[in-house]
mmCIF file of C-alpha atoms in Angstrom:
data_model
loop_
_atom_site.group_PDB
_atom_site.id
_atom_site.type_symbol
_atom_site.label_atom_id
_atom_site.label_comp_id
_atom_site.label_asym_id
_atom_site.label_seq_id
_atom_site.Cartn_x
_atom_site.Cartn_y
_atom_site.Cartn_z
ATOM 1 C CA MET M 1 16.266 -2.964 26.656
ATOM 2 C CA GLU M 2 12.531 -2.407 26.104
ATOM 3 C CA LEU M 3 12.788 -2.737 22.196
ATOM 4 C CA ALA M 4 13.642 -6.212 22.185
ATOM 5 C CA GLY M 5 9.847 -7.082 23.322
ATOM 6 C CA GLN M 6 8.716 -5.057 20.584
ATOM 7 C CA ALA M 7 10.578 -5.866 17.626
ATOM 8 C CA GLU M 8 8.714 -8.839 16.474
ATOM 9 C CA SER M 9 5.799 -6.424 15.942
ATOM 10 C CA PHE M 10 7.769 -4.230 13.746
ATOM 11 C CA ARG M 11 8.658 -6.905 11.727
ATOM 12 C CA ARG M 12 5.054 -7.863 11.203
ATOM 13 C CA ARG M 13 4.685 -4.235 9.912
ATOM 14 C CA GLY M 14 7.507 -4.985 7.524
ATOM 15 C CA ILE M 15 9.653 -2.931 9.205
ATOM 16 C CA GLY M 16 13.252 -3.792 10.224
ATOM 17 C CA VAL M 17 14.553 -2.919 14.076
ATOM 18 C CA ALA M 18 17.989 -2.230 15.043
ATOM 19 C CA SER M 19 19.795 -0.132 17.907
ATOM 20 C CA VAL M 20 23.262 1.618 17.917
ATOM 21 C CA ILE M 21 24.783 1.698 21.116
ATOM 22 C CA PRO M 22 28.446 3.232 21.921
ATOM 23 C CA GLU M 23 29.754 -0.117 23.355
ATOM 24 C CA PRO M 24 32.453 -2.573 22.330
ATOM 25 C CA ALA M 25 31.026 -5.770 20.479
ATOM 26 C CA ALA M 26 32.306 -8.067 23.149
ATOM 27 C CA THR M 27 30.191 -5.917 25.611
ATOM 28 C CA ILE M 28 27.050 -6.400 23.398
ATOM 29 C CA LYS M 29 27.661 -9.841 22.737
ATOM 30 C CA GLU M 30 27.634 -10.823 26.163
ATOM 31 C CA PHE M 31 24.567 -8.932 27.195
ATOM 32 C CA ALA M 32 22.675 -10.191 24.199
ATOM 33 C CA THR M 33 24.002 -14.007 25.042
ATOM 34 C CA LYS M 34 22.827 -13.656 28.626
ATOM 35 C CA HIS M 35 19.601 -11.793 27.907
ATOM 36 C CA GLY M 36 18.470 -12.710 24.234
ATOM 37 C CA LEU M 37 18.119 -9.674 22.412
ATOM 38 C CA GLY M 38 16.515 -10.879 19.490
ATOM 39 C CA TYR M 39 17.512 -8.337 17.045
ATOM 40 C CA PRO M 40 20.572 -6.492 15.685
ATOM 41 C CA VAL M 41 22.426 -4.263 18.388
ATOM 42 C CA LEU M 42 25.345 -2.445 16.612
ATOM 43 C CA SER M 43 28.364 -1.447 18.324
ATOM 44 C CA ASP M 44 29.557 1.872 17.635
ATOM 45 C CA ALA M 45 32.616 1.697 20.043
ATOM 46 C CA ASP M 46 34.443 4.516 18.510
ATOM 47 C CA ALA M 47 31.305 6.751 18.326
ATOM 48 C CA ALA M 48 31.891 7.209 14.420
ATOM 49 C CA ILE M 49 28.089 6.776 13.802
ATOM 50 C CA ILE M 50 26.533 9.113 16.575
ATOM 51 C CA ARG M 51 29.299 11.485 15.512
ATOM 52 C CA ARG M 52 28.197 11.266 11.900
ATOM 53 C CA PHE M 53 24.311 11.596 12.938
ATOM 54 C CA GLY M 54 25.143 14.586 14.950
ATOM 55 C CA LEU M 55 23.746 12.791 18.045
ATOM 56 C CA VAL M 56 26.549 13.245 20.609
ATOM 57 C CA ASP M 57 24.855 14.888 23.799
ATOM 58 C CA HIS M 58 27.765 17.219 24.620
ATOM 59 C CA THR M 59 25.670 17.986 27.895
ATOM 60 C CA PHE M 60 25.817 14.719 29.527
ATOM 61 C CA GLN M 61 27.806 14.812 32.751
ATOM 62 C CA ALA M 62 29.909 11.661 32.231
ATOM 63 C CA THR M 63 30.725 9.423 35.428
ATOM 64 C CA GLY M 64 33.012 6.420 35.933
ATOM 65 C CA ASP M 65 33.864 4.358 32.824
ATOM 66 C CA LEU M 66 31.910 7.000 30.874
ATOM 67 C CA VAL M 67 34.375 9.667 31.396
ATOM 68 C CA GLY M 68 35.940 10.850 27.738
ATOM 69 C CA LYS M 69 33.423 8.782 25.934
ATOM 70 C CA ASP M 70 30.859 10.401 23.368
ATOM 71 C CA ILE M 71 27.431 9.365 24.309
ATOM 72 C CA PRO M 72 24.558 9.906 22.301
ATOM 73 C CA TYR M 73 20.952 11.428 23.152
ATOM 74 C CA ALA M 74 18.335 8.510 23.163
ATOM 75 C CA ALA M 75 16.903 8.966 19.661
ATOM 76 C CA THR M 76 15.045 6.541 17.262
ATOM 77 C CA PHE M 77 14.104 7.508 13.624
ATOM 78 C CA LEU M 78 11.426 5.424 11.573
ATOM 79 C CA VAL M 79 12.935 5.358 7.938
ATOM 80 C CA ASP M 80 11.024 4.463 4.878
ATOM 81 C CA GLU M 81 12.178 1.862 2.540
ATOM 82 C CA HIS M 82 14.053 4.537 0.560
ATOM 83 C CA GLY M 83 16.046 5.632 3.540
ATOM 84 C CA VAL M 84 14.182 8.723 4.241
ATOM 85 C CA ILE M 85 13.174 9.635 8.169
ATOM 86 C CA LYS M 86 9.437 9.661 8.405
ATOM 87 C CA GLU M 87 9.345 10.414 11.904
ATOM 88 C CA LYS M 88 11.882 11.150 14.837
ATOM 89 C CA PHE M 89 11.381 10.528 18.443
ATOM 90 C CA PHE M 90 13.867 12.436 20.419
ATOM 91 C CA GLU M 91 13.783 13.638 23.940
ATOM 92 C CA GLN M 92 16.019 16.238 25.192
ATOM 93 C CA ALA M 93 16.545 15.154 29.059
ATOM 94 C CA ALA M 94 18.090 12.210 29.348
ATOM 95 C CA GLU M 95 15.721 11.095 31.950
ATOM 96 C CA ASN M 96 13.114 11.164 29.306
ATOM 97 C CA ARG M 97 12.464 7.956 26.961
ATOM 98 C CA ARG M 98 9.585 7.434 24.813
ATOM 99 C CA THR M 99 8.455 3.647 24.646
ATOM 100 C CA THR M 100 8.678 1.434 21.962
ATOM 101 C CA ALA M 101 4.941 0.601 22.345
ATOM 102 C CA SER M 102 4.026 4.440 21.937
ATOM 103 C CA ILE M 103 5.969 4.322 18.632
ATOM 104 C CA LEU M 104 3.928 1.365 17.653
ATOM 105 C CA VAL M 105 0.338 2.420 18.604
ATOM 106 C CA LEU M 106 1.664 5.513 16.371
ATOM 107 C CA GLN M 107 1.832 3.432 13.526
ATOM 108 C CA GLY M 108 -1.762 2.193 14.192
ATOM 109 C CA GLU M 109 -1.073 -0.906 16.552
ATOM 110 C CA PRO M 110 -4.068 -1.678 19.074
ATOM 111 C CA GLY M 111 -3.450 -0.180 22.507
ATOM 112 C CA THR M 112 -3.705 -2.005 25.630
ATOM 113 C CA GLY M 113 -6.508 -2.040 28.634
ATOM 114 C CA GLY M 114 -8.967 0.938 28.285
ATOM 115 C CA GLN M 115 -12.592 1.078 27.911
ATOM 116 C CA GLU M 116 -15.539 1.111 25.252
ATOM 117 C CA ILE M 117 -17.738 3.884 25.476
ATOM 118 C CA ARG M 118 -20.729 4.210 23.074
ATOM 119 C CA ALA M 119 -22.092 7.516 22.781
ATOM 120 C CA GLY M 120 -24.313 9.116 20.773
ATOM 121 C CA HIS M 121 -23.645 8.481 16.950
ATOM 122 C CA PHE M 122 -20.345 7.155 17.518
ATOM 123 C CA THR M 123 -18.137 4.219 19.322
ATOM 124 C CA LEU M 124 -15.007 5.315 21.357
ATOM 125 C CA ARG M 125 -12.536 2.791 22.352
ATOM 126 C CA THR M 126 -9.722 4.180 24.651
ATOM 127 C CA SER M 127 -6.506 2.534 25.374
ATOM 128 C CA ALA M 128 -2.907 3.224 26.146
ATOM 129 C CA SER M 129 0.347 2.085 24.663
ATOM 130 C CA ASN M 130 1.533 0.617 28.096
ATOM 131 C CA ALA M 131 -0.241 -1.013 30.711
ATOM 132 C CA GLU M 132 2.730 -0.305 32.765
ATOM 133 C CA VAL M 133 4.960 2.767 32.694
ATOM 134 C CA ALA M 134 8.201 3.967 34.537
ATOM 135 C CA PRO M 135 9.058 7.539 35.861
ATOM 136 C CA GLY M 136 10.810 9.269 32.751
ATOM 137 C CA GLN M 137 8.757 7.546 30.056
ATOM 138 C CA ARG M 138 6.794 8.887 27.460
ATOM 139 C CA PHE M 139 3.959 6.731 26.601
ATOM 140 C CA THR M 140 0.253 6.972 24.253
ATOM 141 C CA LEU M 141 -2.913 7.388 25.291
ATOM 142 C CA VAL M 142 -5.436 6.171 22.197
ATOM 143 C CA LEU M 143 -8.833 7.219 21.139
ATOM 144 C CA ASP M 144 -10.103 5.140 18.497
ATOM 145 C CA PHE M 145 -13.236 6.385 17.140
ATOM 146 C CA GLU M 146 -16.031 5.099 14.880
ATOM 147 C CA LEU M 147 -18.484 7.246 13.623
ATOM 148 C CA GLU M 148 -21.839 6.010 12.264
ATOM 149 C CA PRO M 149 -22.152 6.280 8.352
ATOM 150 C CA LYS M 150 -23.071 9.860 7.272
ATOM 151 C CA HIS M 151 -21.932 11.653 10.408
ATOM 152 C CA HIS M 152 -19.022 13.705 11.280
ATOM 153 C CA ALA M 153 -16.764 15.207 13.851
ATOM 154 C CA TYR M 154 -15.006 18.509 13.651
ATOM 155 C CA ALA M 155 -11.294 18.713 13.111
ATOM 156 C CA PRO M 156 -9.256 21.591 15.139
ATOM 157 C CA GLY M 157 -9.648 25.066 13.483
ATOM 158 C CA VAL M 158 -12.917 24.812 12.387
ATOM 159 C CA LYS M 159 -15.146 28.037 12.755
ATOM 160 C CA GLY M 160 -18.970 27.695 14.124
ATOM 161 C CA TYR M 161 -18.676 24.124 15.483
ATOM 162 C CA LYS M 162 -17.077 22.784 18.321
ATOM 163 C CA PRO M 163 -13.917 20.320 17.428
ATOM 164 C CA LEU M 164 -12.733 17.185 19.004
ATOM 165 C CA GLU M 165 -10.754 18.215 21.949
ATOM 166 C CA VAL M 166 -8.903 15.778 24.548
ATOM 167 C CA GLN M 167 -8.342 17.515 27.974
ATOM 168 C CA LEU M 168 -6.817 15.888 31.022
ATOM 169 C CA ASP M 169 -7.174 16.590 34.466
ATOM 170 C CA PRO M 170 -4.061 18.231 36.301
ATOM 171 C CA ASP M 171 -1.672 15.794 37.711
ATOM 172 C CA PRO M 172 1.909 16.663 38.624
ATOM 173 C CA VAL M 173 2.780 13.198 37.937
ATOM 174 C CA PHE M 174 1.659 13.436 34.324
ATOM 175 C CA GLU M 175 3.153 15.993 31.734
ATOM 176 C CA VAL M 176 0.681 16.271 28.821
ATOM 177 C CA HIS M 177 1.725 16.812 25.470
ATOM 178 C CA GLU M 178 -0.062 18.052 22.301
ATOM 179 C CA THR M 179 -2.868 15.907 21.156
ATOM 180 C CA ARG M 180 -1.990 14.235 17.725
ATOM 181 C CA TYR M 181 -4.884 14.042 15.062
ATOM 182 C CA PRO M 182 -4.936 12.473 11.813
ATOM 183 C CA ALA M 183 -5.267 14.497 8.571
ATOM 184 C CA ALA M 184 -8.647 15.993 8.364
ATOM 185 C CA GLY M 185 -11.152 15.428 5.412
ATOM 186 C CA THR M 186 -13.365 18.088 4.503
ATOM 187 C CA TYR M 187 -17.287 18.246 4.307
ATOM 188 C CA TYR M 188 -18.926 20.680 1.925
ATOM 189 C CA PHE M 189 -22.454 21.506 3.297
ATOM 190 C CA ALA M 190 -24.250 22.826 0.155
ATOM 191 C CA PRO M 191 -27.243 24.951 2.289
ATOM 192 C CA LEU M 192 -24.806 26.973 3.867
ATOM 193 C CA LYS M 193 -22.164 26.758 0.981
ATOM 194 C CA GLU M 194 -19.780 26.070 3.620
ATOM 195 C CA THR M 195 -16.425 23.746 3.423
ATOM 196 C CA VAL M 196 -15.449 22.550 7.085
ATOM 197 C CA PRO M 197 -12.925 20.114 8.057
ATOM 198 C CA VAL M 198 -14.200 17.077 9.546
ATOM 199 C CA PHE M 199 -13.207 13.400 10.653
ATOM 200 C CA GLN M 200 -15.477 10.479 9.612
ATOM 201 C CA GLY M 201 -15.625 6.698 9.987
ATOM 202 C CA ARG M 202 -12.914 5.169 11.833
ATOM 203 C CA PHE M 203 -9.835 7.246 12.793
ATOM 204 C CA ARG M 204 -7.507 7.554 16.001
ATOM 205 C CA ILE M 205 -6.605 10.378 17.866
ATOM 206 C CA THR M 206 -3.515 10.344 20.793
ATOM 207 C CA LYS M 207 -2.111 11.849 23.326
ATOM 208 C CA ASP M 208 1.225 11.489 24.898
ATOM 209 C CA VAL M 209 2.095 11.679 28.426
ATOM 210 C CA THR M 210 5.511 11.601 30.253
ATOM 211 C CA VAL M 211 5.817 10.174 33.381
ATOM 212 C CA ALA M 212 7.361 13.413 35.736
ATOM 213 C CA MET M 213 10.526 11.621 37.258
ATOM 214 C CA ARG M 214 10.647 13.342 40.545
ATOM 215 C CA GLU M 215 6.897 13.851 41.361
ATOM 216 C CA ALA M 216 6.468 10.176 40.503
ATOM 217 C CA LEU M 217 9.055 8.720 42.622
ATOM 218 C CA SER M 218 8.086 10.830 45.764
ATOM 219 C CA ARG M 219 4.722 8.812 45.261
ATOM 220 C CA PHE M 220 6.462 5.474 45.924
ATOM 221 C CA LYS M 221 7.659 5.490 49.416
ATOM 222 C CA ASP M 222 8.623 1.840 49.834
ATOM 223 C CA ALA M 223 6.309 0.329 46.950
ATOM 224 C CA ALA M 224 8.080 -1.107 43.847
ATOM 225 C CA GLU M 225 4.795 0.017 41.930
ATOM 226 C CA ILE M 226 1.904 2.073 42.340
ATOM 227 C CA PRO M 227 -1.673 2.333 40.643
ATOM 228 C CA ALA M 228 -2.401 5.753 38.633
ATOM 229 C CA THR M 229 -5.592 6.859 36.898
ATOM 230 C CA ILE M 230 -5.515 9.802 34.147
ATOM 231 C CA LYS M 231 -8.832 11.451 34.223
ATOM 232 C CA GLY M 232 -9.753 13.527 31.121
ATOM 233 C CA THR M 233 -12.622 14.832 29.097
ATOM 234 C CA LEU M 234 -13.389 14.729 25.276
ATOM 235 C CA LYS M 235 -15.285 17.916 23.935
ATOM 236 C CA TYR M 236 -16.940 17.178 20.387
ATOM 237 C CA GLN M 237 -20.075 18.080 18.328
ATOM 238 C CA ILE M 238 -21.343 15.396 15.826
ATOM 239 C CA CYS M 239 -23.162 16.335 12.778
ATOM 240 C CA SER M 240 -25.104 14.341 10.347
ATOM 241 C CA ASP M 241 -26.033 15.015 6.410
ATOM 242 C CA VAL M 242 -29.516 16.425 8.253
ATOM 243 C CA VAL M 243 -28.924 17.287 11.693
ATOM 244 C CA CYS M 244 -26.335 18.923 13.969
ATOM 245 C CA TYR M 245 -26.265 18.064 17.483
ATOM 246 C CA PRO M 246 -25.295 20.196 20.113
ATOM 247 C CA PRO M 247 -21.650 20.194 21.645
ATOM 248 C CA ALA M 248 -21.262 17.606 24.294
ATOM 249 C CA THR M 249 -18.723 16.111 26.667
ATOM 250 C CA GLN M 250 -17.613 12.473 27.610
ATOM 251 C CA GLN M 251 -15.715 11.502 30.972
ATOM 252 C CA LEU M 252 -12.691 9.594 30.124
ATOM 253 C CA GLN M 253 -10.300 7.614 32.458
ATOM 254 C CA TRP M 254 -7.203 5.263 32.072
ATOM 255 C CA THR M 255 -5.996 2.945 34.620
ATOM 256 C CA LEU M 256 -1.888 1.742 34.737
ATOM 257 C CA ARG M 257 0.606 1.136 37.178
ATOM 258 C CA ILE M 258 3.682 2.855 37.695
ATOM 259 C CA ARG M 259 6.797 0.852 38.116
ATOM 260 C CA LYS M 260 9.858 2.042 39.674
ATOM 261 C CA TRP M 261 12.204 1.230 37.324
ATOM 262 C CA VAL M 262 12.612 0.363 33.815
ATOM 263 C CA ARG M 263 14.960 -2.809 33.787
ATOM 264 C CA MET H 1 -28.788 18.141 -3.129
ATOM 265 C CA LYS H 2 -28.491 17.486 0.600
ATOM 266 C CA THR H 3 -31.901 16.524 2.353
ATOM 267 C CA ARG H 4 -31.189 18.697 5.271
ATOM 268 C CA PRO H 5 -33.605 22.020 4.761
ATOM 269 C CA ALA H 6 -31.410 24.996 5.157
ATOM 270 C CA LEU H 7 -33.530 26.564 7.513
ATOM 271 C CA LEU H 8 -33.506 23.598 9.846
ATOM 272 C CA ALA H 9 -29.657 23.642 9.494
ATOM 273 C CA LEU H 10 -29.347 27.361 10.327
ATOM 274 C CA LEU H 11 -31.424 27.050 13.228
ATOM 275 C CA LEU H 12 -29.319 23.785 14.606
ATOM 276 C CA VAL H 13 -26.206 25.617 13.956
ATOM 277 C CA ARG H 14 -27.527 28.573 15.898
ATOM 278 C CA CYS H 15 -28.571 26.400 18.856
ATOM 279 C CA ALA H 16 -25.077 24.879 18.754
ATOM 280 C CA GLY H 17 -23.570 28.483 18.771
ATOM 281 C CA ALA H 18 -25.670 28.925 21.574
ATOM 282 C CA ALA H 19 -24.564 26.233 23.483
ATOM 283 C CA ALA H 20 -20.991 26.898 22.531
ATOM 284 C CA PRO H 21 -20.311 30.568 22.702
ATOM 285 C CA ALA H 22 -17.757 32.317 21.020
ATOM 286 C CA PRO H 23 -14.351 32.213 22.839
ATOM 287 C CA SER H 24 -14.752 34.149 26.234
ATOM 288 C CA PRO H 25 -11.889 33.917 28.971
ATOM 289 C CA ALA H 26 -13.750 31.243 30.829
ATOM 290 C CA ALA H 27 -14.331 29.226 27.226
ATOM 291 C CA SER H 28 -10.776 29.638 26.004
ATOM 292 C CA PRO H 29 -8.481 26.537 26.150
ATOM 293 C CA ALA H 30 -7.557 26.222 29.741
ATOM 294 C CA PRO H 31 -4.357 24.847 30.706
ATOM 295 C CA ALA H 32 -6.097 21.924 32.172
ATOM 296 C CA ALA H 33 -2.753 20.157 32.757
ATOM 297 C CA THR H 34 0.871 20.678 32.203
ATOM 298 C CA THR H 35 1.383 20.942 28.571
ATOM 299 C CA VAL H 36 5.143 20.695 27.179
ATOM 300 C CA PRO H 37 5.906 21.844 23.824
ATOM 301 C CA ALA H 38 6.878 18.942 21.264
ATOM 302 C CA ALA H 39 10.580 18.834 21.482
ATOM 303 C CA GLU H 40 10.511 15.836 19.605
ATOM 304 C CA GLY H 41 10.813 15.870 15.764
ATOM 305 C CA SER H 42 13.250 18.690 16.197
ATOM 306 C CA GLY H 43 16.605 18.600 18.300
ATOM 307 C CA PRO H 44 20.141 17.060 17.277
ATOM 308 C CA GLY H 45 20.564 14.720 14.343
ATOM 309 C CA PRO H 46 19.035 14.453 11.065
ATOM 310 C CA ALA H 47 15.524 15.747 10.370
ATOM 311 C CA VAL H 48 12.107 14.366 9.220
ATOM 312 C CA GLY H 49 12.503 14.295 5.561
ATOM 313 C CA ASP H 50 16.404 13.968 5.326
ATOM 314 C CA PRO H 51 17.834 10.788 4.129
ATOM 315 C CA LEU H 52 19.070 8.591 6.621
ATOM 316 C CA PRO H 53 22.850 9.213 6.661
ATOM 317 C CA ALA H 54 25.025 6.248 5.679
ATOM 318 C CA PHE H 55 26.525 3.965 8.384
ATOM 319 C CA GLN H 56 27.719 0.416 8.827
ATOM 320 C CA ALA H 57 28.635 -1.514 12.183
ATOM 321 C CA PRO H 58 29.089 -5.078 13.363
ATOM 322 C CA ASP H 59 26.055 -6.350 15.534
ATOM 323 C CA GLN H 60 26.279 -8.662 18.472
ATOM 324 C CA ASP H 61 27.206 -11.601 15.933
ATOM 325 C CA GLY H 62 30.008 -9.865 14.483
ATOM 326 C CA LYS H 63 28.047 -9.513 11.156
ATOM 327 C CA ARG H 64 28.602 -5.976 9.179
ATOM 328 C CA GLN H 65 25.075 -4.412 8.959
ATOM 329 C CA ASP H 66 23.920 -1.102 7.297
ATOM 330 C CA PHE H 67 20.594 0.145 6.132
ATOM 331 C CA GLU H 68 20.167 -2.231 3.504
ATOM 332 C CA THR H 69 20.739 -5.308 5.467
ATOM 333 C CA LEU H 70 18.671 -4.122 8.274
ATOM 334 C CA ARG H 71 15.582 -2.742 6.650
ATOM 335 C CA GLY H 72 12.427 -4.506 5.861
ATOM 336 C CA LYS H 73 10.171 -3.787 2.932
ATOM 337 C CA ASN H 74 8.271 -1.200 4.827
ATOM 338 C CA GLY H 75 11.564 0.282 6.410
ATOM 339 C CA LEU H 76 13.454 0.426 9.400
ATOM 340 C CA LEU H 77 13.328 1.951 12.938
ATOM 341 C CA LEU H 78 16.752 2.807 14.189
ATOM 342 C CA ASN H 79 17.172 3.482 17.783
ATOM 343 C CA PHE H 80 20.029 4.883 19.256
ATOM 344 C CA ASN H 81 20.848 4.081 23.143
ATOM 345 C CA ARG H 82 23.348 5.023 25.463
ATOM 346 C CA SER H 83 24.438 1.353 26.608
ATOM 347 C CA VAL H 84 22.326 -1.891 26.631
ATOM 348 C CA VAL H 85 20.781 -1.285 30.178
ATOM 349 C CA TRP H 86 19.761 2.131 29.938
#
């Protein structure tokens, strides 16, 4: 399980990690002994937990040994220390799975790969949650900004200025999700008596991408993995306390590998 | 008091406005790529802001685990999967 490789990174952040699986304890123990899981995997053989959580996937078409068994959706909950759910990661389609590395970068962990771009009045470091992804996986592209002091970029919803916006070039292999922004600050510009939503200093915006199963698989032919490039454009406008620069664009690029299977 | 003279600011804002005209069919957010709605966060099971339902089960070593035994000082990542391999 992909989570096993990331469990230590969560523990370093003070976050415990566990999985719940509708398999007998003996099956889990056998797998854990063979592959070494390194974190607790709970046996929900009678499906009591997934029923209690309301996570049984009634649309699942069971075959073989699974016929008659309750199977859950693949879902992940990030829970605070008081037991309150802070984030819920859930995919409707059985073929789609968010990578655990993606959940980690959404918590602020550094991404992998990418480039450093020095643009006018800010530095941008791009990276991705995963260097290697598989068909059906959902992962995260990361843009870490560092603006010069006393400069700001504009947040979505701003009027009269160009907000930060990330657009990816169309590619049938990649389904693009909405951009995630941090909470905007406000900036009061006295001469115009206007208050505008801005980002300042260091901040991160992210964009999730799902590797479309069928479209990706059609590209493999006989290869076990293929290279892929995601291109896009950053649109922005930077202003300081004294000068407002015209809107500008920056080309973006991420290179990664698509592996045929997750295992 | 801001050091930026109001006139200069107005001028620059107007320039900026000229460079980025009001939304027109060409400038409106083009569907540059397949954008799928954020399905996650919703869907079956408890929602964000809800308390995690109580649970208890044995782990691979036969140890009884629940939220309190599993959590770190900042909480818990609880994952549901269909089997050990997928």
